[in-house]
Structures are given as structure tokens and as C-alpha cells.
CSV table of C-alpha atoms in Angstrom, one decimal:
chain,number,residue,atom,x,y,z
A,578,THR,CA,63.8,-38.5,16.4
A,579,GLU,CA,62.2,-38.7,13.1
A,580,CYS,CA,58.7,-37.5,14.5
A,581,ARG,CA,60.4,-34.7,16.4
A,582,GLU,CA,62.2,-33.7,13.2
A,583,THR,CA,58.8,-33.6,11.2
A,584,ILE,CA,57.0,-31.6,14.0
A,585,LYS,CA,59.9,-28.8,14.0
A,586,LYS,CA,59.5,-28.6,10.2
A,587,ILE,CA,55.8,-28.2,10.5
A,588,CYS,CA,56.4,-25.5,13.1
A,589,ASP,CA,58.9,-23.6,11.0
A,590,SER,CA,56.6,-23.6,7.9
A,591,PHE,CA,53.6,-22.4,9.8
A,592,ALA,CA,55.8,-19.8,11.5
A,593,VAL,CA,56.5,-18.0,8.5
A,594,SER,CA,53.0,-18.6,6.9
A,595,PRO,CA,50.5,-16.1,6.2
A,596,ILE,CA,48.0,-17.5,8.8
A,597,ALA,CA,50.7,-17.1,11.4
A,598,ARG,CA,51.0,-13.3,10.7
A,599,ASP,CA,47.2,-12.8,10.9
A,600,ILE,CA,47.4,-14.6,14.3
A,601,ILE,CA,50.0,-12.5,15.5
A,602,GLU,CA,48.4,-9.2,14.4
A,603,THR,CA,45.2,-10.4,16.0
A,604,ALA,CA,46.8,-11.0,19.2
A,605,SER,CA,48.5,-7.8,19.3
A,606,LEU,CA,45.2,-5.9,18.7
A,607,VAL,CA,43.7,-8.1,21.7
A,608,ASN,CA,46.7,-7.2,24.1
A,609,GLY,CA,46.2,-3.4,23.1
A,610,ALA,CA,43.0,-2.0,22.3
A,611,GLY,CA,40.7,-5.0,22.3
A,612,VAL,CA,41.5,-5.6,26.2
A,613,GLY,CA,38.3,-3.8,27.2
A,614,ILE,CA,36.1,-6.0,24.7
A,615,GLU,CA,37.9,-9.1,26.0
A,616,LEU,CA,36.7,-7.9,29.7
A,617,ALA,CA,33.3,-7.6,28.5
A,618,ARG,CA,33.0,-10.9,27.1
A,619,ALA,CA,34.5,-12.5,30.2
A,620,LYS,CA,32.0,-10.9,32.2
A,621,HIS,CA,29.2,-12.0,29.6
A,622,HIS,CA,30.5,-15.8,29.9
A,623,ALA,CA,30.6,-15.5,33.8
A,624,ASN,CA,27.0,-16.8,34.1
A,625,ASP,CA,27.5,-19.7,31.3
A,626,PRO,CA,27.7,-23.0,32.9
A,627,TYR,CA,29.5,-24.2,29.7
A,628,PHE,CA,32.1,-21.7,30.1
A,629,LEU,CA,35.3,-22.5,31.8
A,630,GLN,CA,35.9,-20.1,34.8
A,631,PRO,CA,39.2,-18.9,36.2
A,632,MET,CA,40.8,-21.4,38.5
A,633,ASP,CA,40.7,-18.7,41.2
A,634,GLY,CA,37.3,-20.1,42.5
A,635,VAL,CA,38.4,-23.7,42.5
A,636,ASP,CA,38.9,-25.4,45.9
A,637,SER,CA,42.3,-26.6,47.2
A,638,THR,CA,41.5,-30.0,45.8
A,639,GLY,CA,41.9,-28.6,42.2
A,640,TYR,CA,38.5,-30.1,40.7
A,641,ARG,CA,36.0,-27.6,39.0
A,642,ALA,CA,33.1,-29.6,39.9
A,643,SER,CA,31.6,-30.8,43.5
A,644,TRP,CA,31.7,-34.4,44.6
A,645,TRP,CA,28.2,-34.9,43.7
A,646,THR,CA,28.5,-33.3,40.3
A,647,GLN,CA,31.2,-35.9,39.4
A,648,PHE,CA,29.2,-38.7,40.7
A,649,TYR,CA,26.1,-37.7,38.8
A,650,CYS,CA,27.9,-37.0,35.4
A,651,ILE,CA,29.9,-40.7,35.7
A,652,LEU,CA,26.6,-42.5,36.6
A,653,TRP,CA,25.0,-41.0,33.7
A,654,ARG,CA,27.9,-41.8,31.1
A,655,SER,CA,27.8,-45.1,32.7
A,656,TRP,CA,24.4,-45.9,32.5
A,657,LEU,CA,24.5,-44.5,28.9
A,658,SER,CA,27.0,-47.1,28.0
A,659,VAL,CA,25.3,-49.9,29.6
A,660,LEU,CA,21.6,-48.8,27.4
A,661,LYS,CA,23.9,-48.8,24.3
A,662,ASP,CA,24.7,-52.6,24.3
A,663,PRO,CA,21.5,-54.1,25.0
A,664,MET,CA,22.1,-57.3,23.4
A,665,LEU,CA,24.8,-58.2,25.8
A,666,VAL,CA,22.0,-57.8,28.7
A,667,LYS,CA,19.7,-59.7,26.8
A,668,VAL,CA,22.6,-62.6,26.3
A,669,ARG,CA,23.5,-62.5,29.9
A,670,LEU,CA,19.8,-63.0,31.2
A,671,LEU,CA,19.3,-65.7,28.4
A,672,GLN,CA,22.3,-67.4,29.3
A,673,THR,CA,21.6,-67.5,33.2
A,674,ALA,CA,18.0,-68.7,32.5
A,675,MET,CA,19.5,-71.6,30.2
A,676,VAL,CA,22.0,-72.6,32.9
A,677,ALA,CA,19.3,-72.3,35.4
A,678,SER,CA,16.9,-74.5,33.6
A,679,LEU,CA,19.7,-77.1,33.0
A,680,ILE,CA,20.3,-77.1,36.7
A,681,GLY,CA,16.9,-77.6,37.7
A,682,SER,CA,16.4,-80.4,35.1
A,683,ILE,CA,19.3,-82.3,36.7
A,684,TYR,CA,18.2,-82.0,40.2
A,685,PHE,CA,14.4,-81.5,39.7
A,686,GLY,CA,12.1,-82.6,42.4
A,687,GLN,CA,14.4,-83.6,45.3
A,688,VAL,CA,12.5,-85.1,48.3
A,689,LEU,CA,13.9,-84.9,51.9
A,690,ASP,CA,15.7,-88.3,52.2
A,691,GLN,CA,19.3,-89.1,52.6
A,692,ASP,CA,19.8,-89.1,48.7
A,693,GLY,CA,17.9,-86.0,48.7
A,694,VAL,CA,19.9,-84.0,50.8
A,695,MET,CA,23.1,-84.9,49.3
A,696,ASN,CA,21.7,-83.7,45.9
A,697,ILE,CA,20.4,-80.7,47.3
A,698,ASN,CA,23.9,-80.0,48.9
A,699,GLY,CA,25.3,-80.4,45.5
A,700,SER,CA,22.8,-78.2,43.7
A,701,LEU,CA,23.5,-75.2,46.2
A,702,PHE,CA,27.1,-75.7,45.3
A,703,LEU,CA,26.2,-75.3,41.8
A,704,PHE,CA,24.5,-72.0,43.0
A,705,LEU,CA,27.5,-70.5,44.3
A,706,THR,CA,30.0,-71.5,41.7
A,707,ASN,CA,27.6,-70.3,38.7
A,708,MET,CA,27.0,-66.9,40.6
A,709,THR,CA,30.6,-66.6,41.2
A,710,PHE,CA,32.6,-67.3,38.0
A,711,GLN,CA,29.4,-65.9,35.7
A,712,ASN,CA,29.8,-62.6,37.6
A,713,VAL,CA,33.6,-62.4,38.1
A,714,PHE,CA,34.3,-63.2,34.3
A,715,ALA,CA,31.6,-60.8,33.6
A,716,VAL,CA,33.5,-57.6,34.7
A,717,ILE,CA,37.1,-58.8,34.8
A,718,ASN,CA,37.7,-56.5,31.8
A,719,VAL,CA,35.9,-53.5,32.6
A,720,PHE,CA,38.4,-51.2,34.2
A,721,SER,CA,41.8,-52.4,32.3
A,722,ALA,CA,39.7,-51.6,28.9
A,723,GLU,CA,38.9,-48.3,30.2
A,724,LEU,CA,42.5,-47.5,31.8
A,725,PRO,CA,43.9,-45.3,29.3
A,726,VAL,CA,40.5,-42.9,29.1
A,727,PHE,CA,40.3,-42.9,33.0
A,728,LEU,CA,44.0,-42.0,33.6
A,729,ARG,CA,43.8,-39.2,31.1
A,730,GLU,CA,40.4,-37.8,32.7
A,731,LYS,CA,41.9,-38.5,36.1
A,732,ARG,CA,45.2,-36.3,35.2
A,733,SER,CA,43.0,-33.6,33.8
A,734,ARG,CA,41.3,-33.4,37.4
A,735,LEU,CA,37.6,-33.9,35.8
A,736,TYR,CA,36.7,-36.4,38.8
A,737,ARG,CA,37.8,-38.2,41.8
A,738,VAL,CA,38.6,-42.0,41.6
A,739,ASP,CA,35.9,-42.7,44.2
A,740,THR,CA,33.0,-41.0,42.1
A,741,TYR,CA,34.4,-43.0,39.1
A,742,PHE,CA,34.2,-46.1,40.7
A,743,LEU,CA,31.1,-45.7,42.6
A,744,GLY,CA,29.3,-44.3,39.5
A,745,LYS,CA,30.8,-47.2,37.4
A,746,THR,CA,29.6,-50.1,39.7
A,747,ILE,CA,26.3,-48.5,40.8
A,748,ALA,CA,25.2,-48.2,36.8
A,749,GLU,CA,25.9,-51.8,36.3
A,750,LEU,CA,24.1,-52.8,39.7
A,751,PRO,CA,20.6,-53.4,38.2
A,752,LEU,CA,21.9,-56.3,35.9
A,753,PHE,CA,23.8,-57.9,39.0
A,754,ILE,CA,20.6,-57.9,40.8
A,755,ALA,CA,18.5,-59.4,38.0
A,756,VAL,CA,20.9,-62.2,37.2
A,757,PRO,CA,20.4,-64.0,40.5
A,758,PHE,CA,16.7,-63.0,40.5
A,759,VAL,CA,16.4,-65.2,37.3
A,760,PHE,CA,18.7,-67.8,38.3
A,761,THR,CA,17.0,-68.2,41.9
A,762,SER,CA,13.3,-67.7,40.5
A,763,ILE,CA,14.1,-70.8,37.8
A,764,THR,CA,16.2,-73.2,40.1
A,765,TYR,CA,14.6,-72.8,43.5
A,766,PRO,CA,11.1,-74.3,42.5
A,767,MET,CA,12.5,-76.7,40.2
A,768,ILE,CA,14.7,-78.3,42.6
A,769,GLY,CA,12.0,-78.4,45.1
A,770,LEU,CA,13.7,-76.7,48.1
A,771,LYS,CA,11.9,-75.5,51.0
A,772,ALA,CA,8.5,-73.9,50.2
A,773,GLY,CA,7.3,-70.5,51.4
A,774,VAL,CA,8.1,-67.0,50.3
A,775,SER,CA,10.3,-66.2,53.3
A,776,HIS,CA,12.7,-69.0,52.4
A,777,TYR,CA,12.6,-68.1,48.9
A,778,LEU,CA,13.3,-64.4,49.9
A,779,THR,CA,16.2,-65.3,52.1
A,780,THR,CA,17.8,-67.4,49.2
A,781,LEU,CA,17.7,-64.8,46.7
A,782,PHE,CA,19.2,-62.2,49.0
A,783,ILE,CA,22.1,-64.7,49.8
A,784,VAL,CA,22.7,-65.4,46.1
A,785,THR,CA,22.4,-61.8,45.3
A,786,LEU,CA,25.1,-61.0,47.8
A,787,VAL,CA,27.4,-63.8,46.7
A,788,ALA,CA,26.9,-62.2,42.9
A,789,ASN,CA,27.8,-58.7,44.0
A,790,VAL,CA,30.8,-60.1,46.1
A,791,SER,CA,31.8,-62.1,42.9
A,792,THR,CA,31.6,-58.9,41.1
A,793,SER,CA,33.6,-56.8,43.4
A,794,PHE,CA,36.3,-59.3,43.3
A,795,GLY,CA,35.9,-59.2,39.6
A,796,TYR,CA,36.4,-55.4,39.7
A,797,LEU,CA,39.6,-55.9,41.9
A,798,ILE,CA,41.2,-58.0,39.4
A,799,SER,CA,40.3,-55.8,36.7
A,800,CYS,CA,42.0,-52.8,38.6
A,801,ALA,CA,44.9,-54.7,39.5
A,802,SER,CA,45.7,-55.4,35.8
A,803,SER,CA,47.1,-53.0,33.4
A,804,SER,CA,45.9,-54.8,30.5
A,805,ILE,CA,42.7,-57.2,29.4
A,806,SER,CA,45.6,-59.8,28.5
């Protein structure tokens, strides 16, 4: 109530000010003799890509830009936000390398006997748990932190939900490929898993899939939560 009373006082004070009278006089001129000038300006701006065109040319969905334009802009903006925080990328890669070295040291040089098979089974379990929890908690606050901005821009019909989600996830995809690569490249030879490029690539492919499924699950939790807490 106090805010509304304050706003009313400000509006009333502005209505009787000299600036308001000047604006009313200018608007009267534009609506009268200045109509031709405004039409000429509108034609001049018709080819300007940064000038908002009338809503007549907008399709039934109500968006001013095409799907690909929305996707490109969201992807570019998300990629810039990733590049603006290089320390976070370095910390995640360093953390992955340290954990991989620790696991590799614990299970170093396993042989294929009864004890070695059990140890390798335990190391593979740590492969999965590390890739799962590390990637879930890396993205669990992404969408909930940007929810107010997203809702404002979505209600303004700047972009669709699918273009926002795809652009956001694809921009962060290189990091979620680099983390499994660093982890597998360190632990695989240290543990002494099956030699051969094809076996290494198969393991890398599976670990990358696990990491990205975990990332998707983290996105699900983030989208379902209204706040970080």
C-alpha cells in the first residue's frame, strides 16, 4: 500500500511538471502534422535488423525469431558464460585428475587372479560413482539459479523452452566430454585394465555416456526445483 501511494505521488507530480507538458505537446504534433515524418522513419527502419517490426509479420506462435535463430543466440550466450569462468573449468579438470590419480594409486597394477578380479570390480564401481555424483552436483543448481531470468524472457516470447534447454546443454557439453576423458585416460593404464586401443575407447565411450546421463539427471533435479536451496 505504501509503495502504491508513493507511485501515485510520483505520477501526480510528473503530470503537472513542465516535462510532462512538453511531452504532451510533442505527441500532439506527431499525431497531427508529423504523421508523414513518422511514416518515412518507419520505412527507413524497415530494413534495419535491430528495429522491432510490427507484429503483423509474426507467425502464429508469437515469436519474432525463427527456431534456429533462437537456438543460435541461446547457444552463443551460454557458450560465452562458460568462457567467462575459465577457473571453474580448470578446477573441475584438476579435481578430476586428482581423484583419478588417487583411484589409480589405490588399485595400481592389478593382475587377473581372484583378488585382482575383485579389485577391478571395485575400481569399476568407483568409475561409475565418481562420474555419477561429480556430474550431478556440477549442474544441480544451473536452471534453478537462472529461473527468474528464464521466466521473464520466456513470458516476453524471446525464445522457446526447447531452444533454451538445448542451447544451454550443448554449450556445456565439451566439458562433460573432457572430464570422462581425463578420468579414464589416467585410471585405465594405472589400474592395468585390458590393453588395446579398442578396449580403451569402449571404456571411454561408456564412461562418457554415464557422465552425460548423470548430467541429464542433474538437469532434471534442477528444473524440478524452484530454488537452489
